[in-house]
Short mmCIF file of C-alpha atoms and ligand atoms in Angstrom, two decimals:
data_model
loop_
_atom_site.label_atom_id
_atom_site.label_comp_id
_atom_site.label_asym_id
_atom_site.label_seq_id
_atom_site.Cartn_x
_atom_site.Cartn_y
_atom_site.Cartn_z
CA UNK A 1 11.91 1.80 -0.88
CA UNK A 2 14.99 2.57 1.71
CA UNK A 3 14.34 6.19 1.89
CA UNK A 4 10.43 5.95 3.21
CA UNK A 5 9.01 5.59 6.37
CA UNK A 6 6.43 3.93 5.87
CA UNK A 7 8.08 0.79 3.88
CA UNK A 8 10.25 0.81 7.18
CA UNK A 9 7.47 0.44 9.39
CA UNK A 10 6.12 -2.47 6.97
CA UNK A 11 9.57 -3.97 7.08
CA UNK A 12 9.94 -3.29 10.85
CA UNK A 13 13.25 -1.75 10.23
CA UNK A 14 11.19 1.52 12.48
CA UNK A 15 9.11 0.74 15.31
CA UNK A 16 5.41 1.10 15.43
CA UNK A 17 2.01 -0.34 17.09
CA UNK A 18 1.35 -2.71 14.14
CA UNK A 19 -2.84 -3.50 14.31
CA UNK A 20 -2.67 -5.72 11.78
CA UNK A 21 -0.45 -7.12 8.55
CA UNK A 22 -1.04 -9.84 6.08
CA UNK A 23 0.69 -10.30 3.29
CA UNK A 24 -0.01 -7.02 1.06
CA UNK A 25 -1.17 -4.86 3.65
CA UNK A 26 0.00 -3.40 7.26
CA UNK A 27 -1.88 -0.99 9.38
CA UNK A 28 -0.88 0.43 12.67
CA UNK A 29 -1.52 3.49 15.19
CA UNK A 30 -0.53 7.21 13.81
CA UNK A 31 2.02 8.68 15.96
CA UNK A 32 0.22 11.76 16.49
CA UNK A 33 -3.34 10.76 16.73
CA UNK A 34 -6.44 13.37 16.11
CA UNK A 35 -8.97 10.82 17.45
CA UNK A 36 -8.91 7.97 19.98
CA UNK A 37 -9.07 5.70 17.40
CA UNK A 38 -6.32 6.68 14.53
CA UNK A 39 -4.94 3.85 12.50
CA UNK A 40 -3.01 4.27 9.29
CA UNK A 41 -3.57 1.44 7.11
CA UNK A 42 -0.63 1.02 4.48
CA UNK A 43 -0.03 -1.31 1.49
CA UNK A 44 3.85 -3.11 1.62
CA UNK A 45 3.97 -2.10 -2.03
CA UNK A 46 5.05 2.19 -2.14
CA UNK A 47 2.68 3.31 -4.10
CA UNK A 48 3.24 7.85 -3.12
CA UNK A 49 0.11 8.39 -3.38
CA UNK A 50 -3.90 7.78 -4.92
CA UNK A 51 -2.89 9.83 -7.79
CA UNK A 52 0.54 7.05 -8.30
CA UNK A 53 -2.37 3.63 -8.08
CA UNK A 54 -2.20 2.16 -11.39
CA UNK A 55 -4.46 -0.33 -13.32
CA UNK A 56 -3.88 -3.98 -11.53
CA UNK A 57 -3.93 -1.94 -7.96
CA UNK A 58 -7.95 -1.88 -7.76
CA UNK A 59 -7.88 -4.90 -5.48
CA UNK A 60 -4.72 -3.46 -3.45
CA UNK A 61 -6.94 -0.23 -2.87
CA UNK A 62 -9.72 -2.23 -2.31
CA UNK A 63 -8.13 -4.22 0.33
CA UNK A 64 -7.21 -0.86 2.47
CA UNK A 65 -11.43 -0.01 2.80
CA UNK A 66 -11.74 -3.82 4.13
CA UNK A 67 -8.99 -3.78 6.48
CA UNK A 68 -10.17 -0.35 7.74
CA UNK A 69 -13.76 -1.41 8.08
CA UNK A 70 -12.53 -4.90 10.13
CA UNK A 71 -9.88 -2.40 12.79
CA UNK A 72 -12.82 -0.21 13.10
CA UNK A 73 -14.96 -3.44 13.81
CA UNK A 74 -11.92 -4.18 16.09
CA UNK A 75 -11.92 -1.27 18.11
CA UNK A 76 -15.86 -1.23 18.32
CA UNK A 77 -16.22 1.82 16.36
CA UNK A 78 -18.21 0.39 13.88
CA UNK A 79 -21.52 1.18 14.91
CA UNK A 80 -21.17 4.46 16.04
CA UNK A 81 -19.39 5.49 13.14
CA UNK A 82 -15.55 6.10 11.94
CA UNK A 83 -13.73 8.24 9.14
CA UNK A 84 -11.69 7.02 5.82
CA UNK A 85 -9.19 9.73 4.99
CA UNK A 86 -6.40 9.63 2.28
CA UNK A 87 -5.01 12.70 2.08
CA UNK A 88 -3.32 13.23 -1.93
CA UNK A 89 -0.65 16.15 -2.21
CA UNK A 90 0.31 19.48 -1.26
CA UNK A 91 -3.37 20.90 -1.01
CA UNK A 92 -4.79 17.32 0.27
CA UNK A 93 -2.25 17.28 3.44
CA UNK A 94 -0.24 14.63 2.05
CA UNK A 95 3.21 14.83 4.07
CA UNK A 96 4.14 11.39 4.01
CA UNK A 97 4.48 9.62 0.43
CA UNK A 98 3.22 6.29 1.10
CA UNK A 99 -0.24 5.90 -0.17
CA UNK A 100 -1.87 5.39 3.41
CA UNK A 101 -5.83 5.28 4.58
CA UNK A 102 -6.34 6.78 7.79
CA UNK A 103 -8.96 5.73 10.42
CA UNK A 104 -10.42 7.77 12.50
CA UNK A 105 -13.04 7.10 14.77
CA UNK A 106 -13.96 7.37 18.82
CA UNK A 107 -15.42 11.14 19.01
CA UNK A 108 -17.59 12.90 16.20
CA UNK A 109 -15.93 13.78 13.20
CA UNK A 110 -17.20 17.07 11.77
CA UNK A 111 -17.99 18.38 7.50
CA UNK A 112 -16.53 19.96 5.65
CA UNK A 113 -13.15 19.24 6.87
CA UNK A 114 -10.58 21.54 7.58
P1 5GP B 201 -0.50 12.46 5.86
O1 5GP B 201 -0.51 13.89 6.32
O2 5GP B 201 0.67 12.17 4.95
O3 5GP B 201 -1.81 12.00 5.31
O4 5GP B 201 -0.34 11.60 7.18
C1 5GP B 201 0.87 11.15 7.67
C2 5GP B 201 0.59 10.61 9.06
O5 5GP B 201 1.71 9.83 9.47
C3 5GP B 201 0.38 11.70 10.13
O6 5GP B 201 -0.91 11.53 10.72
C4 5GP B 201 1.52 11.46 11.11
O7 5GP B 201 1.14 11.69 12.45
C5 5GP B 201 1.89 10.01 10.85
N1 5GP B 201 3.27 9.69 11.10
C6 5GP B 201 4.36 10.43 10.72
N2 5GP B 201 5.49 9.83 11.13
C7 5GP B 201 5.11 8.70 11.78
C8 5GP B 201 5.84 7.66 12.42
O8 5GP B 201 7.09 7.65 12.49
N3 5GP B 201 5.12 6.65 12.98
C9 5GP B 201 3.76 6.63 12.94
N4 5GP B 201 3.15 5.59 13.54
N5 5GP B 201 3.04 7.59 12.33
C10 5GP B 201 3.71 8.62 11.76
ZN1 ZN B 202 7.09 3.41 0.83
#
């Protein structure tokens, strides 16, 4: 999609710190990061959001958990412990509409969430 970030980032038409891409999937670090591990892990397909995923994306979705788990792995948060986040929509945080999984790991994360 021209208009979205994130499908720029997976083209590399706009810069980023890619982590890792394969062919379906491209993750890389969140501009703004709220831990010192914060990876955004992205399909190349836009899908806006978990509420958009539709039947045929289950291993898509699927995928984003794995690659998440192997970063985290990666950046030897593993152990210790890390976060999954996808934030859906107005009241979920959602600001950019690119289904994306964020990563967050390095300090302890805290429940509920804000
Ligand atoms: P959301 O609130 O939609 O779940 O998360 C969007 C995330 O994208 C935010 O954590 C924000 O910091 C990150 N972000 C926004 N613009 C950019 C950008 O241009 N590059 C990167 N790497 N991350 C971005
Ligand atoms: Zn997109």
């Amino acid at each position: 999609m021209r208009d979205c970030l994130f499908c720029q980032i997976a083209a590399k038409a706009v810069p980023a710190t890619l982590v890792y891409e394969d062919a379906d999937v491209v993750a890389f670090d969140d501009i703004q990061p709220q831990a010192p591990v914060h990876v955004l892990v992205v399909p190349r397909k836009h899908i806006p959001s978990l509420n958009d995923l539709a039947p045929g994306d289950e291993a898509l979705a699927g995928k984003l958990l794995r690659v998440a788990a192997s970063i985290a792995r990666a950046r030897g948060v593993d152990e210790r412990g890390w976060r999954a986040v996808v934030n859906t929509n107005r009241e979920g945080g959602q600001i950019v509409f690119h289904l994306h999984l964020h990563l967050l790991g390095g300090r302890p994360m805290f429940w509920p969430p804000g």
